């Protein structure tokens, strides 16, 4: 009350300080309880329970796109399909589909979609995947927050976890990161975002986040495999993420490329047997007229296959 009457008082900052003080008082208690012992586990429990193999959110244990308990980041320029993939994953979490880009998705309970970046455009894109019979499930299991959040994460690092708990959501989608972090190149601001990210994951919710990439430089190799330094902002964005996928292509292109720049389980170089199996699958798609085949120039033996379909599917 005293601080609120001071000149230049910031209500959001006062609320954050008050909440912090209340949390501290509530957490005080005997040794081993309260805030000092709430998340502490013994060493055996840590290595056996935290390290236990759990089904991934998206993919298989051998090829994981999105791991449970770790955030997944989709990166790319505007208009290449980040929201399209995100919307397919949302619909799969709601039980409307089983596969996304050929990999299975584990169904969830309720999704909280933070549509902070052009909500009307997000609504139009998601509408293409929705049927009239889906109304009941969408009303009950999908919550959309349209527009900016009420405060910033550096002021309230628990905000994402509180939002998920308030809406009983086990999945949170950030669309997009630039609309939730004040300065993407500031270590302190990005550090606050990462703390909020980890608080959300520790609360038991899963997290999917959309982000943009740096502008291509003059010395960038055309068609080269993108690396994590293409992600815009400080290194703490990708350091705190469990999985990072980067989309390459131009806005509106019918064909784009998806690269798994940071993997969860690690993807070793494919064996000769795996390569031959992939060749047979691609040859079958080509013979079924679901893909085209182009020989690389310069006498190379490499062949590039491209999907004929105009919607998001995996062909290799």
mmCIF file of C-alpha atoms in Angstrom:
data_model
loop_
_atom_site.group_PDB
_atom_site.id
_atom_site.type_symbol
_atom_site.label_atom_id
_atom_site.label_comp_id
_atom_site.label_asym_id
_atom_site.label_seq_id
_atom_site.Cartn_x
_atom_site.Cartn_y
_atom_site.Cartn_z
ATOM 1 C CA UNK A 1 0.000 0.000 0.000
ATOM 2 C CA UNK A 2 2.847 2.385 0.822
ATOM 3 C CA UNK A 3 4.689 1.652 -2.421
ATOM 4 C CA UNK A 4 1.564 2.099 -4.529
ATOM 5 C CA UNK A 5 1.275 5.709 -3.373
ATOM 6 C CA UNK A 6 4.851 6.619 -4.305
ATOM 7 C CA UNK A 7 5.545 8.804 -7.332
ATOM 8 C CA UNK A 8 6.117 6.745 -10.483
ATOM 9 C CA UNK A 9 4.915 3.540 -8.848
ATOM 10 C CA UNK A 10 4.751 0.530 -11.198
ATOM 11 C CA UNK A 11 1.774 -1.727 -10.302
ATOM 12 C CA UNK A 12 3.213 -4.754 -12.109
ATOM 13 C CA UNK A 13 6.559 -4.522 -10.301
ATOM 14 C CA UNK A 14 4.850 -4.007 -6.925
ATOM 15 C CA UNK A 15 2.683 -7.058 -7.556
ATOM 16 C CA UNK A 16 5.741 -9.147 -8.472
ATOM 17 C CA UNK A 17 7.578 -8.038 -5.311
ATOM 18 C CA UNK A 18 4.521 -8.772 -3.176
ATOM 19 C CA UNK A 19 4.081 -12.212 -4.726
ATOM 20 C CA UNK A 20 7.748 -12.993 -4.162
ATOM 21 C CA UNK A 21 7.484 -11.967 -0.509
ATOM 22 C CA UNK A 22 4.347 -14.061 -0.029
ATOM 23 C CA UNK A 23 5.958 -17.088 -1.689
ATOM 24 C CA UNK A 24 9.019 -16.722 0.549
ATOM 25 C CA UNK A 25 6.939 -16.531 3.720
ATOM 26 C CA UNK A 26 4.752 -19.446 2.649
ATOM 27 C CA UNK A 27 7.794 -21.558 1.855
ATOM 28 C CA UNK A 28 9.550 -21.074 5.193
ATOM 29 C CA UNK A 29 9.472 -24.033 7.510
ATOM 30 C CA UNK A 30 11.533 -26.772 9.064
ATOM 31 C CA UNK A 31 14.565 -28.125 7.234
ATOM 32 C CA UNK A 32 13.645 -30.413 4.346
ATOM 33 C CA UNK A 33 10.249 -28.862 3.745
ATOM 34 C CA UNK A 34 8.858 -25.764 2.071
ATOM 35 C CA UNK A 35 10.687 -24.021 -0.734
ATOM 36 C CA UNK A 36 14.111 -25.389 0.297
ATOM 37 C CA UNK A 37 13.074 -29.016 -0.025
ATOM 38 C CA UNK A 38 10.144 -28.973 -2.438
ATOM 39 C CA UNK A 39 12.120 -29.989 -5.525
ATOM 40 C CA UNK A 40 15.007 -31.829 -3.854
ATOM 41 C CA UNK A 41 15.291 -35.594 -4.462
ATOM 42 C CA UNK A 42 17.842 -38.172 -3.421
ATOM 43 C CA UNK A 43 20.579 -39.177 -5.867
ATOM 44 C CA UNK A 44 19.121 -42.610 -6.669
ATOM 45 C CA UNK A 45 15.696 -41.188 -7.328
ATOM 46 C CA UNK A 46 17.214 -38.532 -9.577
ATOM 47 C CA UNK A 47 19.132 -40.913 -11.857
ATOM 48 C CA UNK A 48 16.339 -43.517 -11.999
ATOM 49 C CA UNK A 49 13.253 -41.304 -12.160
ATOM 50 C CA UNK A 50 14.474 -38.193 -13.965
ATOM 51 C CA UNK A 51 16.516 -40.285 -16.354
ATOM 52 C CA UNK A 52 13.756 -42.813 -17.011
ATOM 53 C CA UNK A 53 12.733 -43.270 -20.629
ATOM 54 C CA UNK A 54 9.327 -41.703 -21.246
ATOM 55 C CA UNK A 55 7.426 -41.600 -24.541
ATOM 56 C CA UNK A 56 8.255 -38.442 -26.502
ATOM 57 C CA UNK A 57 5.575 -35.867 -27.260
ATOM 58 C CA UNK A 58 6.437 -36.075 -30.959
ATOM 59 C CA UNK A 59 8.406 -38.883 -32.532
ATOM 60 C CA UNK A 60 9.867 -42.131 -31.263
ATOM 61 C CA UNK A 61 12.622 -42.865 -28.714
ATOM 62 C CA UNK A 62 14.997 -43.412 -31.640
ATOM 63 C CA UNK A 63 13.923 -40.276 -33.542
ATOM 64 C CA UNK A 64 12.532 -37.667 -31.172
ATOM 65 C CA UNK A 65 11.286 -34.326 -32.403
ATOM 66 C CA UNK A 66 9.841 -33.106 -29.098
ATOM 67 C CA UNK A 67 10.744 -34.729 -25.773
ATOM 68 C CA UNK A 68 8.538 -34.711 -22.702
ATOM 69 C CA UNK A 69 9.845 -32.255 -20.106
ATOM 70 C CA UNK A 70 11.856 -30.268 -22.673
ATOM 71 C CA UNK A 71 10.748 -27.391 -24.879
ATOM 72 C CA UNK A 72 10.769 -27.613 -28.662
ATOM 73 C CA UNK A 73 11.595 -24.575 -30.798
ATOM 74 C CA UNK A 74 10.457 -24.086 -34.397
ATOM 75 C CA UNK A 75 12.559 -21.457 -36.168
ATOM 76 C CA UNK A 76 12.236 -19.901 -39.602
ATOM 77 C CA UNK A 77 11.481 -16.776 -41.631
ATOM 78 C CA UNK A 78 7.891 -15.541 -41.976
ATOM 79 C CA UNK A 79 5.586 -17.518 -44.230
ATOM 80 C CA UNK A 80 7.472 -20.813 -44.474
ATOM 81 C CA UNK A 81 5.178 -22.962 -42.347
ATOM 82 C CA UNK A 82 6.112 -22.604 -38.657
ATOM 83 C CA UNK A 83 2.496 -22.036 -37.672
ATOM 84 C CA UNK A 84 1.323 -24.798 -40.015
ATOM 85 C CA UNK A 85 3.477 -27.386 -38.242
ATOM 86 C CA UNK A 86 2.576 -25.943 -34.839
ATOM 87 C CA UNK A 87 -1.144 -26.136 -35.647
ATOM 88 C CA UNK A 88 -0.803 -29.744 -36.784
ATOM 89 C CA UNK A 89 0.936 -30.566 -33.496
ATOM 90 C CA UNK A 90 -1.835 -28.778 -31.555
ATOM 91 C CA UNK A 91 -4.527 -30.757 -33.368
ATOM 92 C CA UNK A 92 -2.600 -33.960 -32.661
ATOM 93 C CA UNK A 93 -2.302 -33.094 -28.952
ATOM 94 C CA UNK A 94 -6.078 -32.651 -28.976
ATOM 95 C CA UNK A 95 -6.518 -36.105 -30.497
ATOM 96 C CA UNK A 96 -7.617 -35.105 -34.003
ATOM 97 C CA UNK A 97 -4.660 -36.738 -35.744
ATOM 98 C CA UNK A 98 -2.031 -39.330 -34.905
ATOM 99 C CA UNK A 99 0.928 -38.346 -37.091
ATOM 100 C CA UNK A 100 2.671 -35.084 -37.952
ATOM 101 C CA UNK A 101 5.289 -35.232 -40.708
ATOM 102 C CA UNK A 102 5.222 -38.996 -40.435
ATOM 103 C CA UNK A 103 6.027 -39.118 -36.698
ATOM 104 C CA UNK A 104 3.529 -40.072 -33.951
ATOM 105 C CA UNK A 105 2.253 -37.476 -31.476
ATOM 106 C CA UNK A 106 1.166 -38.283 -27.914
ATOM 107 C CA UNK A 107 -2.298 -36.943 -27.131
ATOM 108 C CA UNK A 108 -2.523 -34.421 -24.290
ATOM 109 C CA UNK A 109 -5.271 -32.966 -22.111
ATOM 110 C CA UNK A 110 -5.615 -29.257 -22.888
ATOM 111 C CA UNK A 111 -3.609 -26.759 -24.945
ATOM 112 C CA UNK A 112 -3.036 -23.100 -24.083
ATOM 113 C CA UNK A 113 -2.096 -21.237 -27.274
ATOM 114 C CA UNK A 114 -0.526 -17.809 -26.710
ATOM 115 C CA UNK A 115 -1.426 -16.147 -30.033
ATOM 116 C CA UNK A 116 0.532 -12.939 -29.522
ATOM 117 C CA UNK A 117 1.789 -12.500 -33.095
ATOM 118 C CA UNK A 118 -1.090 -11.420 -35.420
ATOM 119 C CA UNK A 119 -3.952 -13.384 -33.778
ATOM 120 C CA UNK A 120 -6.380 -12.957 -36.735
ATOM 121 C CA UNK A 121 -3.848 -14.548 -39.088
ATOM 122 C CA UNK A 122 -3.260 -17.406 -36.657
ATOM 123 C CA UNK A 123 -7.040 -17.936 -36.433
ATOM 124 C CA UNK A 124 -7.398 -18.095 -40.225
ATOM 125 C CA UNK A 125 -4.537 -20.573 -40.521
ATOM 126 C CA UNK A 126 -5.910 -22.836 -37.790
ATOM 127 C CA UNK A 127 -9.400 -22.648 -39.290
ATOM 128 C CA UNK A 128 -8.186 -24.636 -42.301
ATOM 129 C CA UNK A 129 -7.670 -27.682 -40.055
ATOM 130 C CA UNK A 130 -10.996 -27.446 -38.217
ATOM 131 C CA UNK A 131 -14.353 -29.075 -39.021
ATOM 132 C CA UNK A 132 -17.789 -28.230 -37.584
ATOM 133 C CA UNK A 133 -17.832 -31.541 -35.679
ATOM 134 C CA UNK A 134 -14.691 -30.431 -33.802
ATOM 135 C CA UNK A 135 -16.508 -27.634 -31.935
ATOM 136 C CA UNK A 136 -17.072 -29.423 -28.638
ATOM 137 C CA UNK A 137 -13.459 -30.548 -28.231
ATOM 138 C CA UNK A 138 -12.062 -27.168 -29.288
ATOM 139 C CA UNK A 139 -14.278 -25.335 -26.798
ATOM 140 C CA UNK A 140 -13.306 -27.684 -23.987
ATOM 141 C CA UNK A 141 -9.631 -28.465 -24.632
ATOM 142 C CA UNK A 142 -8.146 -25.502 -26.530
ATOM 143 C CA UNK A 143 -7.678 -22.104 -24.857
ATOM 144 C CA UNK A 144 -6.308 -19.215 -26.936
ATOM 145 C CA UNK A 145 -4.841 -16.044 -25.453
ATOM 146 C CA UNK A 146 -5.049 -13.369 -28.177
ATOM 147 C CA UNK A 147 -2.563 -10.499 -28.016
ATOM 148 C CA UNK A 148 0.195 -9.487 -25.582
ATOM 149 C CA UNK A 149 0.494 -10.850 -22.053
ATOM 150 C CA UNK A 150 -0.376 -8.624 -19.072
ATOM 151 C CA UNK A 151 3.267 -8.234 -18.015
ATOM 152 C CA UNK A 152 6.802 -9.275 -18.959
ATOM 153 C CA UNK A 153 8.631 -12.396 -17.843
ATOM 154 C CA UNK A 154 11.526 -10.497 -16.279
ATOM 155 C CA UNK A 155 9.000 -9.041 -13.834
ATOM 156 C CA UNK A 156 7.037 -12.245 -13.279
ATOM 157 C CA UNK A 157 9.101 -15.354 -14.115
ATOM 158 C CA UNK A 158 6.273 -17.580 -12.862
ATOM 159 C CA UNK A 159 3.778 -16.121 -15.340
ATOM 160 C CA UNK A 160 3.825 -19.001 -17.850
ATOM 161 C CA UNK A 161 3.454 -21.628 -15.138
ATOM 162 C CA UNK A 162 0.615 -19.632 -13.549
ATOM 163 C CA UNK A 163 -1.180 -19.303 -16.898
ATOM 164 C CA UNK A 164 -0.906 -23.051 -17.519
ATOM 165 C CA UNK A 165 -2.208 -23.840 -14.046
ATOM 166 C CA UNK A 166 -5.055 -21.319 -14.300
ATOM 167 C CA UNK A 167 -6.274 -22.822 -17.580
ATOM 168 C CA UNK A 168 -5.468 -26.446 -16.576
ATOM 169 C CA UNK A 169 -3.264 -26.803 -19.656
ATOM 170 C CA UNK A 170 -0.640 -29.508 -20.065
ATOM 171 C CA UNK A 171 0.682 -27.916 -23.276
ATOM 172 C CA UNK A 172 1.639 -24.276 -23.885
ATOM 173 C CA UNK A 173 2.384 -22.866 -27.356
ATOM 174 C CA UNK A 174 4.312 -19.567 -27.663
ATOM 175 C CA UNK A 175 3.565 -17.768 -30.938
ATOM 176 C CA UNK A 176 5.969 -16.157 -30.981
ATOM 177 C CA UNK A 177 9.021 -15.549 -28.774
ATOM 178 C CA UNK A 178 9.615 -12.007 -30.070
ATOM 179 C CA UNK A 179 6.271 -10.979 -28.556
ATOM 180 C CA UNK A 180 7.100 -12.227 -25.067
ATOM 181 C CA UNK A 181 10.739 -11.096 -24.672
ATOM 182 C CA UNK A 182 11.455 -7.375 -24.562
ATOM 183 C CA UNK A 183 14.929 -7.385 -26.153
ATOM 184 C CA UNK A 184 15.975 -10.557 -27.937
ATOM 185 C CA UNK A 185 19.678 -9.706 -27.889
ATOM 186 C CA UNK A 186 19.824 -8.859 -24.179
ATOM 187 C CA UNK A 187 21.242 -11.644 -22.007
ATOM 188 C CA UNK A 188 19.255 -10.563 -18.965
ATOM 189 C CA UNK A 189 15.917 -10.509 -20.807
ATOM 190 C CA UNK A 190 16.560 -13.855 -22.500
ATOM 191 C CA UNK A 191 17.784 -15.312 -19.205
ATOM 192 C CA UNK A 192 14.460 -14.317 -17.639
ATOM 193 C CA UNK A 193 12.638 -16.028 -20.505
ATOM 194 C CA UNK A 194 14.641 -19.201 -19.998
ATOM 195 C CA UNK A 195 13.859 -19.188 -16.264
ATOM 196 C CA UNK A 196 10.164 -18.815 -17.094
ATOM 197 C CA UNK A 197 10.502 -21.653 -19.599
ATOM 198 C CA UNK A 198 12.071 -23.959 -17.004
ATOM 199 C CA UNK A 199 9.503 -22.994 -14.364
ATOM 200 C CA UNK A 200 6.742 -23.973 -16.785
ATOM 201 C CA UNK A 201 8.362 -27.307 -17.594
ATOM 202 C CA UNK A 202 8.946 -28.045 -13.910
ATOM 203 C CA UNK A 203 5.245 -27.464 -13.278
ATOM 204 C CA UNK A 204 4.523 -30.444 -15.551
ATOM 205 C CA UNK A 205 3.391 -28.641 -18.721
ATOM 206 C CA UNK A 206 4.948 -29.212 -22.149
ATOM 207 C CA UNK A 207 6.153 -26.267 -24.260
ATOM 208 C CA UNK A 208 6.270 -25.529 -27.988
ATOM 209 C CA UNK A 209 7.766 -22.188 -29.058
ATOM 210 C CA UNK A 210 7.957 -20.415 -32.413
ATOM 211 C CA UNK A 211 10.848 -18.098 -33.201
ATOM 212 C CA UNK A 212 12.465 -16.208 -36.064
ATOM 213 C CA UNK A 213 15.915 -16.478 -37.583
ATOM 214 C CA UNK A 214 18.621 -13.952 -38.430
ATOM 215 C CA UNK A 215 18.651 -12.387 -41.868
ATOM 216 C CA UNK A 216 20.834 -14.254 -44.328
ATOM 217 C CA UNK A 217 24.325 -12.752 -44.687
ATOM 218 C CA UNK A 218 26.181 -12.182 -47.924
ATOM 219 C CA UNK A 219 28.658 -14.990 -47.168
ATOM 220 C CA UNK A 220 25.958 -17.546 -46.288
ATOM 221 C CA UNK A 221 26.223 -20.702 -48.359
ATOM 222 C CA UNK A 222 23.100 -21.147 -50.545
ATOM 223 C CA UNK A 223 21.224 -24.308 -49.645
ATOM 224 C CA UNK A 224 23.571 -25.034 -46.744
ATOM 225 C CA UNK A 225 22.365 -26.827 -43.644
ATOM 226 C CA UNK A 226 21.317 -24.178 -41.087
ATOM 227 C CA UNK A 227 23.050 -24.112 -37.714
ATOM 228 C CA UNK A 228 21.979 -22.827 -34.314
ATOM 229 C CA UNK A 229 23.716 -19.485 -34.852
ATOM 230 C CA UNK A 230 20.991 -18.714 -37.395
ATOM 231 C CA UNK A 231 18.480 -18.412 -34.542
ATOM 232 C CA UNK A 232 17.928 -14.741 -33.727
ATOM 233 C CA UNK A 233 18.963 -13.517 -30.282
ATOM 234 C CA UNK A 234 21.404 -14.683 -27.640
ATOM 235 C CA UNK A 235 22.613 -18.246 -27.260
ATOM 236 C CA UNK A 236 20.407 -18.801 -24.183
ATOM 237 C CA UNK A 237 17.368 -19.300 -26.427
ATOM 238 C CA UNK A 238 18.743 -22.509 -27.921
ATOM 239 C CA UNK A 239 20.823 -23.510 -24.887
ATOM 240 C CA UNK A 240 17.682 -23.877 -22.792
ATOM 241 C CA UNK A 241 15.646 -25.659 -25.477
ATOM 242 C CA UNK A 242 15.528 -29.414 -25.737
ATOM 243 C CA UNK A 243 14.982 -29.519 -29.501
ATOM 244 C CA UNK A 244 15.455 -26.908 -32.238
ATOM 245 C CA UNK A 245 14.089 -27.321 -35.767
ATOM 246 C CA UNK A 246 14.833 -24.774 -38.491
ATOM 247 C CA UNK A 247 12.710 -24.249 -41.600
ATOM 248 C CA UNK A 248 14.417 -22.979 -44.756
ATOM 249 C CA UNK A 249 12.696 -21.509 -47.780
ATOM 250 C CA UNK A 250 10.933 -18.445 -49.086
ATOM 251 C CA UNK A 251 7.559 -17.124 -47.965
ATOM 252 C CA UNK A 252 4.803 -18.913 -49.856
ATOM 253 C CA UNK A 253 7.092 -21.553 -51.385
ATOM 254 C CA UNK A 254 5.377 -24.874 -52.051
ATOM 255 C CA UNK A 255 8.557 -26.702 -50.992
ATOM 256 C CA UNK A 256 10.527 -25.889 -47.836
ATOM 257 C CA UNK A 257 13.194 -27.801 -45.925
ATOM 258 C CA UNK A 258 13.081 -28.749 -42.250
ATOM 259 C CA UNK A 259 16.390 -29.279 -40.441
ATOM 260 C CA UNK A 260 16.779 -30.712 -36.947
ATOM 261 C CA UNK A 261 19.562 -28.419 -35.737
ATOM 262 C CA UNK A 262 19.482 -29.531 -32.081
ATOM 263 C CA UNK A 263 18.382 -33.074 -31.405
ATOM 264 C CA UNK A 264 17.082 -34.674 -28.228
ATOM 265 C CA UNK A 265 18.332 -38.223 -28.448
ATOM 266 C CA UNK A 266 21.187 -37.621 -30.867
ATOM 267 C CA UNK A 267 21.002 -38.839 -34.432
ATOM 268 C CA UNK A 268 24.088 -40.787 -35.478
ATOM 269 C CA UNK A 269 25.196 -41.032 -39.085
ATOM 270 C CA UNK A 270 22.926 -43.534 -40.859
ATOM 271 C CA UNK A 271 24.347 -46.947 -41.620
ATOM 272 C CA UNK A 272 24.487 -48.357 -45.144
ATOM 273 C CA UNK A 273 21.398 -50.430 -44.293
ATOM 274 C CA UNK A 274 19.497 -47.340 -43.138
ATOM 275 C CA UNK A 275 20.490 -45.433 -46.279
ATOM 276 C CA UNK A 276 19.309 -48.247 -48.523
ATOM 277 C CA UNK A 277 15.992 -48.399 -46.643
ATOM 278 C CA UNK A 278 15.519 -44.644 -47.169
ATOM 279 C CA UNK A 279 16.283 -45.017 -50.883
ATOM 280 C CA UNK A 280 13.579 -47.686 -51.211
ATOM 281 C CA UNK A 281 11.015 -45.458 -49.465
ATOM 282 C CA UNK A 282 11.858 -42.477 -51.686
ATOM 283 C CA UNK A 283 11.813 -44.634 -54.807
ATOM 284 C CA UNK A 284 8.354 -45.899 -53.832
ATOM 285 C CA UNK A 285 7.075 -42.333 -53.378
ATOM 286 C CA UNK A 286 8.520 -41.397 -56.777
ATOM 287 C CA UNK A 287 6.938 -44.390 -58.502
ATOM 288 C CA UNK A 288 3.602 -43.556 -56.840
ATOM 289 C CA UNK A 289 3.934 -40.042 -58.285
ATOM 290 C CA UNK A 290 3.962 -38.522 -54.795
ATOM 291 C CA UNK A 291 7.445 -37.080 -55.318
ATOM 292 C CA UNK A 292 9.691 -35.788 -58.111
ATOM 293 C CA UNK A 293 13.331 -36.749 -58.618
ATOM 294 C CA UNK A 294 16.155 -34.424 -59.687
ATOM 295 C CA UNK A 295 19.755 -35.411 -60.389
ATOM 296 C CA UNK A 296 22.297 -33.105 -58.808
ATOM 297 C CA UNK A 297 24.334 -31.161 -61.445
ATOM 298 C CA UNK A 298 27.997 -31.726 -62.228
ATOM 299 C CA UNK A 299 27.868 -35.475 -62.631
ATOM 300 C CA UNK A 300 27.058 -36.063 -58.973
ATOM 301 C CA UNK A 301 25.381 -39.333 -58.013
ATOM 302 C CA UNK A 302 23.236 -37.524 -55.461
ATOM 303 C CA UNK A 303 19.503 -37.363 -56.137
ATOM 304 C CA UNK A 304 17.069 -34.873 -54.603
ATOM 305 C CA UNK A 305 13.441 -35.898 -54.060
ATOM 306 C CA UNK A 306 10.692 -33.311 -53.618
ATOM 307 C CA UNK A 307 7.099 -33.795 -52.467
ATOM 308 C CA UNK A 308 4.360 -33.211 -55.034
ATOM 309 C CA UNK A 309 1.783 -32.453 -52.330
ATOM 310 C CA UNK A 310 1.180 -28.818 -51.433
ATOM 311 C CA UNK A 311 0.410 -29.536 -47.774
ATOM 312 C CA UNK A 312 2.870 -30.333 -45.033
ATOM 313 C CA UNK A 313 3.981 -33.970 -45.271
ATOM 314 C CA UNK A 314 7.265 -35.776 -44.754
ATOM 315 C CA UNK A 315 8.835 -37.493 -47.752
ATOM 316 C CA UNK A 316 12.331 -38.233 -46.429
#
